[in-house]
Every structure is written in structure tokens, then in C-alpha cells.
Short mmCIF file of N, CA and C in Angstrom, two decimals:
data_model
loop_
_atom_site.label_atom_id
_atom_site.label_comp_id
_atom_site.label_asym_id
_atom_site.label_seq_id
_atom_site.Cartn_x
_atom_site.Cartn_y
_atom_site.Cartn_z
N UNK A 23 16.47 -13.05 -10.29
CA UNK A 23 17.30 -12.09 -10.92
C UNK A 23 18.34 -12.54 -10.18
N UNK A 24 19.71 -13.09 -10.09
CA UNK A 24 20.71 -13.32 -9.66
C UNK A 24 21.89 -12.36 -9.15
N UNK A 25 22.69 -12.69 -7.95
CA UNK A 25 23.70 -11.36 -7.70
C UNK A 25 24.59 -11.39 -8.45
N UNK A 26 24.91 -10.19 -9.03
CA UNK A 26 26.15 -10.31 -10.31
C UNK A 26 27.34 -9.62 -10.01
N UNK A 27 26.96 -9.04 -8.49
CA UNK A 27 28.50 -8.04 -8.18
C UNK A 27 30.08 -9.23 -8.43
N UNK A 28 30.17 -10.09 -7.90
CA UNK A 28 31.39 -10.49 -7.61
C UNK A 28 31.75 -10.69 -9.25
N UNK A 29 30.97 -11.01 -10.09
CA UNK A 29 31.43 -11.44 -11.46
C UNK A 29 31.62 -10.17 -12.16
N UNK A 30 31.09 -9.24 -11.97
CA UNK A 30 31.28 -7.88 -12.66
C UNK A 30 32.76 -7.23 -12.10
N UNK A 31 32.96 -7.38 -10.97
CA UNK A 31 34.13 -7.11 -10.28
C UNK A 31 35.52 -8.17 -10.47
N UNK A 32 35.12 -9.07 -10.91
CA UNK A 32 36.25 -10.17 -11.54
C UNK A 32 36.28 -10.67 -11.92
N UNK A 33 34.83 -11.30 -13.01
CA UNK A 33 34.43 -12.26 -13.58
C UNK A 33 34.13 -11.49 -15.17
N UNK A 34 33.24 -12.26 -15.95
CA UNK A 34 32.36 -11.86 -16.90
C UNK A 34 30.98 -12.24 -16.78
N UNK A 35 30.06 -11.79 -17.56
CA UNK A 35 28.76 -12.02 -17.61
C UNK A 35 28.27 -12.95 -18.88
N UNK A 36 27.70 -14.11 -18.77
CA UNK A 36 27.27 -14.78 -20.24
C UNK A 36 26.22 -13.98 -20.62
N UNK A 37 26.08 -14.44 -21.82
CA UNK A 37 25.26 -13.79 -22.94
C UNK A 37 23.73 -13.86 -21.84
N UNK A 38 23.26 -15.04 -21.16
CA UNK A 38 21.90 -15.24 -20.63
C UNK A 38 21.64 -14.22 -19.14
N UNK A 39 23.16 -14.04 -18.43
CA UNK A 39 23.26 -13.24 -16.89
C UNK A 39 23.06 -11.51 -17.88
N UNK A 40 23.48 -11.49 -18.84
CA UNK A 40 23.62 -10.03 -19.21
C UNK A 40 22.32 -9.54 -19.56
N UNK A 41 21.21 -10.84 -20.31
CA UNK A 41 20.14 -10.62 -20.69
C UNK A 41 19.08 -10.63 -19.51
N UNK A 42 19.62 -11.07 -18.36
CA UNK A 42 18.72 -10.87 -17.31
C UNK A 42 18.04 -9.42 -17.39
N UNK A 43 19.71 -8.77 -16.75
CA UNK A 43 18.60 -7.06 -16.84
C UNK A 43 18.39 -6.20 -17.21
N UNK A 44 18.29 -6.45 -18.67
CA UNK A 44 17.38 -5.75 -19.48
C UNK A 44 15.79 -6.08 -19.29
N UNK A 45 15.96 -7.45 -18.67
CA UNK A 45 14.55 -8.24 -18.66
C UNK A 45 13.73 -7.51 -17.29
N UNK A 46 14.72 -7.68 -16.40
CA UNK A 46 14.34 -7.18 -14.97
C UNK A 46 13.64 -5.99 -15.41
N UNK A 47 14.88 -4.59 -16.18
CA UNK A 47 13.95 -3.24 -16.33
C UNK A 47 12.68 -3.40 -16.87
N UNK A 48 12.28 -4.01 -17.93
CA UNK A 48 11.27 -4.14 -18.97
C UNK A 48 10.18 -5.02 -18.29
N UNK A 49 10.47 -5.55 -16.81
CA UNK A 49 9.08 -5.74 -16.03
C UNK A 49 8.67 -4.99 -15.63
N UNK A 50 9.46 -3.77 -14.38
CA UNK A 50 9.34 -3.20 -13.83
C UNK A 50 8.25 -1.99 -14.46
N UNK A 51 8.75 -1.41 -15.79
CA UNK A 51 7.98 -0.50 -16.76
C UNK A 51 7.43 -1.45 -17.07
N UNK A 52 6.86 -2.45 -17.24
CA UNK A 52 5.90 -2.88 -18.05
C UNK A 52 4.26 -3.02 -16.97
N UNK A 53 4.71 -3.47 -15.69
CA UNK A 53 4.37 -3.86 -14.74
C UNK A 53 3.40 -2.51 -14.18
N UNK A 54 4.25 -1.43 -14.70
CA UNK A 54 3.18 0.04 -13.79
C UNK A 54 2.18 0.14 -15.07
N UNK A 55 2.32 -0.74 -16.49
CA UNK A 55 1.43 -0.19 -17.49
C UNK A 55 1.64 0.82 -18.76
N UNK A 56 3.01 1.08 -18.28
CA UNK A 56 3.41 1.99 -19.10
C UNK A 56 4.15 0.99 -20.64
N UNK A 57 3.89 1.72 -21.57
CA UNK A 57 4.30 0.59 -23.45
C UNK A 57 5.96 1.24 -23.41
N UNK A 58 6.79 0.02 -23.15
CA UNK A 58 8.14 0.48 -23.93
C UNK A 58 7.97 1.12 -25.67
N UNK A 59 8.88 2.52 -24.88
CA UNK A 59 9.14 3.24 -26.47
C UNK A 59 10.45 3.68 -25.80
N UNK A 60 11.28 3.34 -27.63
CA UNK A 60 12.52 4.01 -27.62
C UNK A 60 12.68 5.43 -27.88
N UNK A 61 11.26 5.63 -27.82
CA UNK A 61 11.79 7.44 -27.96
C UNK A 61 11.93 7.88 -26.37
N UNK A 62 11.59 7.13 -25.23
CA UNK A 62 11.39 7.44 -24.01
C UNK A 62 12.36 6.81 -23.14
N UNK A 63 13.67 8.25 -22.88
CA UNK A 63 15.00 7.18 -22.25
C UNK A 63 14.67 7.08 -20.67
N UNK A 64 13.59 7.48 -19.98
CA UNK A 64 12.97 7.87 -18.70
C UNK A 64 12.30 7.23 -18.36
N UNK A 65 11.84 5.97 -19.02
CA UNK A 65 10.49 4.78 -18.34
C UNK A 65 11.31 4.57 -17.37
N UNK A 66 12.35 4.32 -16.71
CA UNK A 66 12.25 3.38 -15.62
C UNK A 66 12.05 4.34 -14.41
N UNK A 67 12.67 5.91 -14.88
CA UNK A 67 12.78 6.36 -13.59
C UNK A 67 11.17 6.90 -13.08
N UNK A 68 10.78 6.85 -14.64
CA UNK A 68 8.94 6.87 -14.10
C UNK A 68 7.78 5.61 -13.88
N UNK A 69 8.38 4.52 -13.92
CA UNK A 69 7.93 3.43 -13.02
C UNK A 69 8.72 3.46 -11.76
N UNK A 70 9.69 3.55 -11.32
CA UNK A 70 10.31 3.79 -10.24
C UNK A 70 8.77 4.96 -9.49
N UNK A 71 8.95 5.98 -9.64
CA UNK A 71 8.55 7.24 -9.09
C UNK A 71 7.10 6.40 -8.92
N UNK A 72 6.16 5.95 -9.71
CA UNK A 72 5.07 4.92 -9.95
C UNK A 72 5.04 4.95 -8.68
N UNK A 73 5.90 3.55 -8.74
CA UNK A 73 5.74 2.33 -7.24
C UNK A 73 6.03 2.83 -5.96
N UNK A 74 6.88 4.20 -6.17
CA UNK A 74 6.86 4.48 -4.79
C UNK A 74 5.81 5.61 -3.96
N UNK A 75 5.79 5.63 -5.41
CA UNK A 75 4.12 6.74 -4.88
C UNK A 75 2.98 6.42 -4.61
N UNK A 76 2.66 5.46 -4.55
CA UNK A 76 1.38 4.24 -5.05
C UNK A 76 1.54 3.95 -3.35
N UNK A 77 2.40 3.37 -2.72
CA UNK A 77 2.01 2.71 -1.57
C UNK A 77 1.46 1.68 -1.57
N UNK A 78 0.49 1.36 -0.15
CA UNK A 78 -0.40 0.09 -0.01
C UNK A 78 -1.82 0.88 0.10
N UNK A 79 -2.16 2.36 -1.08
CA UNK A 79 -3.16 2.53 -1.00
C UNK A 79 -4.80 2.15 -1.95
N UNK A 80 -5.60 2.29 -0.89
CA UNK A 80 -7.23 1.32 -1.57
C UNK A 80 -8.50 2.68 -2.15
N UNK A 81 -9.04 2.15 -2.80
CA UNK A 81 -10.18 2.87 -2.96
C UNK A 81 -11.37 2.25 -2.20
N UNK A 82 -12.07 3.24 -1.78
CA UNK A 82 -13.11 2.62 -1.08
C UNK A 82 -14.58 2.65 -1.76
N UNK A 83 -15.50 2.02 -1.75
CA UNK A 83 -16.30 1.68 -2.23
C UNK A 83 -17.97 1.26 -1.43
N UNK A 84 -17.42 1.10 -0.75
CA UNK A 84 -19.13 0.60 0.57
C UNK A 84 -19.94 1.75 0.80
N UNK A 85 -20.52 1.70 1.93
CA UNK A 85 -21.52 2.53 2.46
C UNK A 85 -20.93 2.92 3.72
N UNK A 86 -21.67 4.05 4.23
CA UNK A 86 -21.38 3.87 5.90
C UNK A 86 -21.64 2.98 6.75
N UNK A 87 -20.41 2.66 7.78
CA UNK A 87 -20.40 1.44 8.29
C UNK A 87 -19.78 0.35 7.64
N UNK A 88 -20.38 0.33 6.41
CA UNK A 88 -20.10 -1.27 5.66
C UNK A 88 -19.23 -0.84 4.61
N UNK A 89 -17.45 -0.70 4.90
CA UNK A 89 -16.58 -0.23 3.99
C UNK A 89 -15.78 -1.30 3.21
N UNK A 90 -15.57 -1.67 1.82
CA UNK A 90 -15.05 -2.05 0.62
C UNK A 90 -13.63 -1.34 -0.03
N UNK A 91 -12.71 -2.15 0.72
CA UNK A 91 -11.41 -1.62 -0.15
C UNK A 91 -10.99 -2.44 -1.32
N UNK A 92 -10.46 -1.65 -2.04
CA UNK A 92 -9.91 -2.36 -3.36
C UNK A 92 -8.17 -1.65 -3.94
N UNK A 93 -7.40 -2.08 -4.26
CA UNK A 93 -6.08 -1.74 -4.12
C UNK A 93 -6.51 -0.87 -5.58
N UNK A 94 -5.85 0.28 -5.58
CA UNK A 94 -5.83 1.06 -6.56
C UNK A 94 -4.48 0.79 -7.45
N UNK A 95 -4.55 0.96 -8.56
CA UNK A 95 -3.49 0.93 -9.72
C UNK A 95 -3.01 -0.44 -10.18
N UNK A 96 -2.19 -0.22 -11.26
CA UNK A 96 -1.31 -1.25 -12.50
C UNK A 96 -0.72 -1.95 -11.06
N UNK A 97 -0.40 -1.85 -10.24
CA UNK A 97 1.05 -2.51 -9.41
C UNK A 97 0.35 -3.03 -8.23
N UNK A 98 -1.01 -3.70 -8.65
CA UNK A 98 -2.04 -4.51 -7.60
C UNK A 98 -1.09 -5.62 -6.80
N UNK A 99 0.13 -6.23 -7.99
CA UNK A 99 0.80 -7.61 -7.35
C UNK A 99 2.08 -6.98 -6.34
N UNK A 100 2.19 -6.14 -6.30
CA UNK A 100 3.37 -5.61 -5.17
C UNK A 100 2.27 -5.04 -3.52
N UNK A 101 1.30 -4.66 -3.68
CA UNK A 101 1.10 -4.27 -2.20
C UNK A 101 -0.75 -5.17 -2.31
N UNK A 102 -1.40 -5.40 -3.08
CA UNK A 102 -2.82 -6.36 -2.95
C UNK A 102 -2.23 -7.19 -1.96
N UNK A 103 -3.34 -7.07 -1.15
CA UNK A 103 -3.09 -8.41 0.03
C UNK A 103 -4.61 -9.61 -0.83
N UNK A 104 -3.61 -10.61 -1.05
CA UNK A 104 -4.47 -12.03 -1.60
C UNK A 104 -4.96 -12.85 0.32
N UNK A 105 -4.47 -12.60 1.03
CA UNK A 105 -4.69 -13.37 2.22
C UNK A 105 -4.53 -12.52 3.20
N UNK A 106 -4.81 -12.31 4.45
CA UNK A 106 -5.14 -11.16 5.39
C UNK A 106 -3.76 -11.97 6.33
N UNK A 107 -2.99 -11.19 6.61
CA UNK A 107 -2.16 -11.47 7.42
C UNK A 107 -1.60 -10.56 8.81
N UNK A 108 -1.28 -11.12 10.16
CA UNK A 108 -0.89 -10.31 11.04
C UNK A 108 -0.07 -8.86 10.75
N UNK A 109 -0.75 -7.75 11.14
CA UNK A 109 0.28 -6.99 11.02
C UNK A 109 0.13 -6.19 9.51
N UNK A 110 -0.62 -6.77 8.61
CA UNK A 110 -0.87 -6.12 7.20
C UNK A 110 -1.84 -4.46 7.40
N UNK A 111 -1.17 -3.51 6.62
CA UNK A 111 -1.58 -2.63 6.66
C UNK A 111 -2.16 -1.95 5.72
N UNK A 112 -3.73 -1.36 5.39
CA UNK A 112 -4.48 -1.04 4.25
C UNK A 112 -4.71 0.36 5.19
N UNK A 113 -4.40 1.55 3.69
CA UNK A 113 -4.79 2.86 4.12
C UNK A 113 -5.58 2.74 2.43
N UNK A 114 -6.75 3.91 3.10
CA UNK A 114 -7.96 4.34 2.32
C UNK A 114 -8.56 5.30 2.51
N UNK A 115 -9.72 6.42 1.95
CA UNK A 115 -10.26 7.68 2.58
C UNK A 115 -11.50 7.00 2.28
N UNK A 116 -12.37 6.93 3.37
CA UNK A 116 -13.46 6.84 3.53
C UNK A 116 -14.89 7.40 2.28
N UNK A 117 -15.49 7.13 1.66
CA UNK A 117 -16.55 7.26 1.00
C UNK A 117 -17.63 8.03 1.64
N UNK A 118 -17.81 7.59 3.16
CA UNK A 118 -18.53 7.93 3.71
C UNK A 118 -18.24 8.20 5.39
N UNK A 119 -18.60 8.93 6.33
CA UNK A 119 -18.62 8.91 7.49
C UNK A 119 -19.23 8.21 8.07
N UNK A 120 -18.72 6.97 8.98
CA UNK A 120 -19.22 5.92 10.33
C UNK A 120 -20.14 6.96 11.05
N UNK A 121 -21.29 5.99 11.19
CA UNK A 121 -22.31 6.30 12.15
C UNK A 121 -22.26 5.84 13.24
N UNK A 122 -21.05 4.90 13.31
CA UNK A 122 -21.04 3.74 14.67
C UNK A 122 -19.93 2.56 14.08
N UNK A 123 -20.62 1.30 15.17
CA UNK A 123 -19.25 0.25 14.72
C UNK A 123 -20.06 0.07 12.83
N UNK A 124 -18.03 -0.47 12.43
CA UNK A 124 -18.38 -0.50 11.07
C UNK A 124 -17.83 -1.63 10.66
N UNK A 125 -17.49 -1.90 9.50
CA UNK A 125 -17.07 -3.47 9.05
C UNK A 125 -16.39 -2.81 7.69
N UNK A 126 -15.10 -3.59 7.56
CA UNK A 126 -14.30 -3.38 5.92
C UNK A 126 -13.78 -4.74 5.45
N UNK A 127 -14.03 -4.63 4.18
CA UNK A 127 -13.85 -5.91 3.45
C UNK A 127 -12.89 -5.95 2.15
N UNK A 128 -11.59 -6.16 2.76
CA UNK A 128 -10.28 -5.92 2.11
C UNK A 128 -10.32 -6.90 0.53
N UNK A 129 -9.73 -6.52 -0.84
CA UNK A 129 -9.92 -7.20 -1.81
C UNK A 129 -11.03 -8.82 -1.68
N UNK A 130 -11.97 -8.75 -1.55
CA UNK A 130 -13.22 -9.65 -1.11
C UNK A 130 -12.47 -10.42 -0.51
N UNK A 131 -11.87 -10.27 1.02
CA UNK A 131 -11.10 -11.36 1.70
C UNK A 131 -12.50 -11.75 2.96
N UNK A 132 -13.02 -11.11 3.05
CA UNK A 132 -13.90 -11.82 3.49
C UNK A 132 -13.94 -9.99 4.96
N UNK A 133 -15.66 -9.78 5.23
CA UNK A 133 -15.89 -8.81 5.72
C UNK A 133 -15.25 -8.75 7.43
N UNK A 134 -14.49 -7.96 8.14
CA UNK A 134 -14.49 -7.64 9.14
C UNK A 134 -14.28 -6.62 9.71
N UNK A 135 -14.94 -6.63 11.39
CA UNK A 135 -14.66 -5.28 12.04
C UNK A 135 -13.96 -4.54 11.99
N UNK A 136 -13.71 -2.80 12.10
CA UNK A 136 -12.85 -1.99 12.55
C UNK A 136 -13.27 -1.67 13.74
N UNK A 137 -12.08 -1.48 14.46
CA UNK A 137 -12.14 -1.04 16.04
C UNK A 137 -11.17 -0.01 16.00
N UNK A 138 -11.02 0.61 16.78
CA UNK A 138 -9.69 1.51 17.74
C UNK A 138 -8.60 0.58 18.09
N UNK A 139 -7.81 1.46 18.14
CA UNK A 139 -6.64 0.38 18.03
C UNK A 139 -6.19 -0.17 19.80
N UNK A 140 -6.88 0.45 20.60
CA UNK A 140 -7.64 -0.35 21.76
C UNK A 140 -8.88 -1.30 22.36
N UNK A 141 -9.48 -1.60 20.71
CA UNK A 141 -10.16 -3.19 20.63
C UNK A 141 -11.68 -2.02 20.79
N UNK A 142 -11.55 -0.95 21.19
CA UNK A 142 -13.26 -0.44 20.84
C UNK A 142 -13.82 -0.27 20.33
N UNK A 143 -14.84 -0.29 20.40
CA UNK A 143 -15.88 -0.39 18.69
C UNK A 143 -16.05 1.19 18.77
N UNK A 144 -15.96 1.48 17.72
CA UNK A 144 -15.90 3.17 16.49
C UNK A 144 -16.95 4.00 17.28
N UNK A 145 -16.60 4.94 17.45
CA UNK A 145 -18.10 6.23 17.44
C UNK A 145 -17.87 7.15 15.76
N UNK A 146 -19.16 7.55 16.19
CA UNK A 146 -19.18 8.12 14.70
C UNK A 146 -18.41 9.35 14.62
N UNK A 147 -18.44 9.04 13.31
CA UNK A 147 -17.10 10.32 13.11
C UNK A 147 -16.02 9.70 12.73
N UNK A 148 -15.89 8.49 13.69
CA UNK A 148 -13.86 8.27 13.74
C UNK A 148 -13.69 8.06 12.48
N UNK A 149 -14.55 7.46 11.21
CA UNK A 149 -14.10 7.25 10.09
C UNK A 149 -14.77 8.82 9.40
N UNK A 150 -13.70 9.50 8.72
CA UNK A 150 -14.09 10.78 8.37
C UNK A 150 -13.65 10.92 7.27
N UNK A 151 -14.35 11.49 6.02
CA UNK A 151 -14.32 11.38 4.18
C UNK A 151 -13.20 12.89 4.19
N UNK A 152 -12.83 13.46 5.32
CA UNK A 152 -11.26 14.25 4.97
C UNK A 152 -10.14 13.91 5.27
N UNK A 153 -10.18 12.95 5.83
CA UNK A 153 -8.77 12.40 6.02
C UNK A 153 -8.49 10.48 5.59
N UNK A 154 -7.32 10.63 5.14
CA UNK A 154 -7.00 9.19 4.85
C UNK A 154 -7.24 8.33 6.13
N UNK A 155 -7.26 6.86 6.05
CA UNK A 155 -7.63 5.74 7.25
C UNK A 155 -6.62 5.11 7.46
N UNK A 156 -5.55 4.83 8.13
CA UNK A 156 -4.89 3.49 7.90
C UNK A 156 -5.58 2.38 8.86
N UNK A 157 -5.82 1.15 8.83
CA UNK A 157 -5.41 -0.19 9.41
C UNK A 157 -4.70 -0.57 9.35
N UNK A 158 -5.08 -1.85 10.68
CA UNK A 158 -3.79 -2.84 10.64
C UNK A 158 -4.53 -4.25 11.51
N UNK A 159 -4.31 -5.56 10.83
CA UNK A 159 -4.82 -6.31 10.47
C UNK A 159 -4.20 -7.01 12.17
N UNK A 160 -5.01 -7.37 13.04
CA UNK A 160 -4.89 -8.32 14.43
C UNK A 160 -5.34 -8.95 14.16
N UNK A 161 -4.45 -10.53 14.02
CA UNK A 161 -4.47 -11.59 13.47
C UNK A 161 -5.57 -12.17 15.12
N UNK A 162 -4.87 -12.24 15.97
CA UNK A 162 -5.35 -12.56 17.29
C UNK A 162 -6.90 -12.35 17.95
N UNK A 163 -7.40 -11.08 17.13
CA UNK A 163 -8.61 -10.41 17.79
C UNK A 163 -9.35 -10.76 16.46
N UNK A 164 -9.14 -10.66 15.42
CA UNK A 164 -9.91 -11.18 13.90
C UNK A 164 -10.50 -9.53 13.64
N UNK A 165 -9.40 -8.60 13.74
CA UNK A 165 -10.30 -7.34 13.06
C UNK A 165 -9.38 -6.42 12.61
N UNK A 166 -9.57 -5.34 11.61
CA UNK A 166 -8.57 -4.29 11.37
C UNK A 166 -8.64 -3.35 12.62
N UNK A 167 -7.49 -2.54 12.98
CA UNK A 167 -7.51 -1.71 13.85
C UNK A 167 -6.90 -0.24 13.59
N UNK A 168 -7.87 0.80 13.39
CA UNK A 168 -7.34 1.89 13.30
C UNK A 168 -6.16 2.22 13.83
N UNK A 169 -5.15 2.37 13.04
CA UNK A 169 -3.57 3.14 14.25
C UNK A 169 -3.84 4.75 13.89
N UNK A 170 -2.85 5.32 14.17
CA UNK A 170 -2.07 6.66 13.98
C UNK A 170 -1.87 6.22 13.01
N UNK A 171 -2.63 7.06 11.48
CA UNK A 171 -1.24 6.46 10.63
C UNK A 171 -0.30 7.72 10.06
N UNK A 172 0.04 8.90 11.16
CA UNK A 172 0.88 9.90 11.02
C UNK A 172 2.01 9.56 11.23
N UNK A 173 2.25 8.05 12.13
CA UNK A 173 3.66 7.16 12.28
C UNK A 173 4.10 6.26 11.41
N UNK A 174 2.82 6.57 10.33
CA UNK A 174 3.58 5.43 9.08
C UNK A 174 3.65 6.77 7.56
N UNK A 175 2.93 7.56 7.84
CA UNK A 175 3.40 8.83 7.46
C UNK A 175 5.17 8.83 6.43
N UNK A 176 5.94 9.56 7.12
CA UNK A 176 7.07 9.87 7.06
C UNK A 176 7.84 8.34 6.21
N UNK A 177 7.27 6.96 7.14
CA UNK A 177 7.75 6.07 6.29
C UNK A 177 7.64 5.69 4.79
N UNK A 178 6.29 6.16 4.42
CA UNK A 178 5.94 6.01 2.86
C UNK A 178 6.31 7.41 2.05
N UNK A 179 6.65 8.63 2.71
CA UNK A 179 7.05 10.11 1.93
C UNK A 179 8.63 9.81 2.20
N UNK A 180 9.25 9.26 3.13
CA UNK A 180 10.60 9.53 3.21
C UNK A 180 10.69 10.61 4.03
N UNK A 181 9.91 10.43 4.46
CA UNK A 181 10.78 12.16 5.29
C UNK A 181 11.34 11.99 6.39
N UNK A 182 12.63 13.09 7.02
CA UNK A 182 13.60 13.02 7.70
C UNK A 182 12.29 13.74 9.14
N UNK A 183 11.93 14.26 8.97
CA UNK A 183 11.45 14.90 10.55
C UNK A 183 9.86 14.31 10.66
N UNK A 184 9.79 13.55 11.03
CA UNK A 184 8.14 13.19 11.45
C UNK A 184 7.64 14.11 12.06
N UNK A 185 8.25 14.67 13.14
CA UNK A 185 6.93 15.54 14.05
C UNK A 185 6.50 16.50 13.09
N UNK A 186 7.04 17.09 11.90
CA UNK A 186 5.96 17.52 11.27
C UNK A 186 4.90 17.65 10.83
N UNK A 187 5.00 16.17 10.86
CA UNK A 187 3.35 15.28 10.46
C UNK A 187 2.02 15.48 11.71
N UNK A 188 1.30 16.08 11.27
CA UNK A 188 -0.23 16.37 12.54
C UNK A 188 -0.32 15.22 12.29
N UNK A 189 -0.65 14.72 13.84
CA UNK A 189 -1.26 13.20 14.17
C UNK A 189 -2.83 12.85 13.94
N UNK A 190 -3.45 11.97 13.64
CA UNK A 190 -5.01 11.55 13.83
C UNK A 190 -4.90 10.91 14.44
N UNK A 191 -5.67 11.51 15.71
CA UNK A 191 -5.99 10.46 17.14
C UNK A 191 -8.02 10.54 17.09
N UNK A 192 -7.99 9.42 17.32
CA UNK A 192 -9.47 9.63 17.42
C UNK A 192 -9.72 9.76 18.98
N UNK A 193 -10.41 10.42 19.01
CA UNK A 193 -10.84 10.66 20.97
C UNK A 193 -11.84 10.68 21.26
#
């Protein structure tokens, strides 16, 4: 879609330009998996809530110490990694507690080690089934680094007071 601000304030829109607006709206709604309906005038709102609430969350289907993460939902194009890039963030809830050193395979991009933020090997219980885990890709070290996901939570939730979030710190 092009920038239409100047045309709206001082010019006119051609039919082609005007048709781009509903096409963009339709793309947002259908990409979420909703079916267009003239009887539902809040579909765009529902789609926006769906996108905002999903974030980059992945389901985990591996076993203890060998985790496999796959993006959840129909919005895969927005958050799904198709290549691992430095700083990429993946959040997931482990299906099993780790018993020591662990690996992660995100979207079938390859098995890589999961380590602590400082590069140390994980200890038993660092990845727990009772809390979400956030990892960041470290391109230089070629591994996933667990980090304090509480620092990311305010950004995802749009919270104004991040101090209300209890941090998850690996001991």
C-alpha cells in the first residue's frame, strides 16, 4: 500500500488507490483465518486483537533436553522464523523439565544448544513446565540463550509498569 496522506488532504484518490484500502483490510482479516462476513462489522478489530495477542509464541513438542518449537496459529507469516538471525526471540512453554544440557530445533531450522545468558550449560530444572521460556539467538556463539523473559513481557503486553512483572531468573 502506498502513502495516501498527501492525496487525502489536498488531492484525490484514483479508483485503484481507493481499492487498495479494503484489500489491505481483507488481507489482515483472512490471514488470521477469519471468513469475511457482511454480518460481522468487527472483523478487523478481532483480527487486530488476534495478531497483538499472539506474539512470537511457539508450541513445544519435543522430549526432555531435546525441544522442538513450532509457531502457533494462522499468523505464521508474521512471527515464524524461516532463517535464524542474530537476536531472534522465541518463546515457548516446555512440555518436559530439562535434566541437563538441552537443544532446541525451531521450525525445523536445525538443532542448536540452549544455554544460559552467560553461555553456561543449563542445569536440571532450568526449563520448567510451569513457566514460559524466552530464548534469544546468539549468532556468534551459534546457540540459543535463555534470557529474563520478564524484560520482554511489558513490551508484548504493552504494560506501563514493568516492575510489576516478577522476573524468571535462572539460579
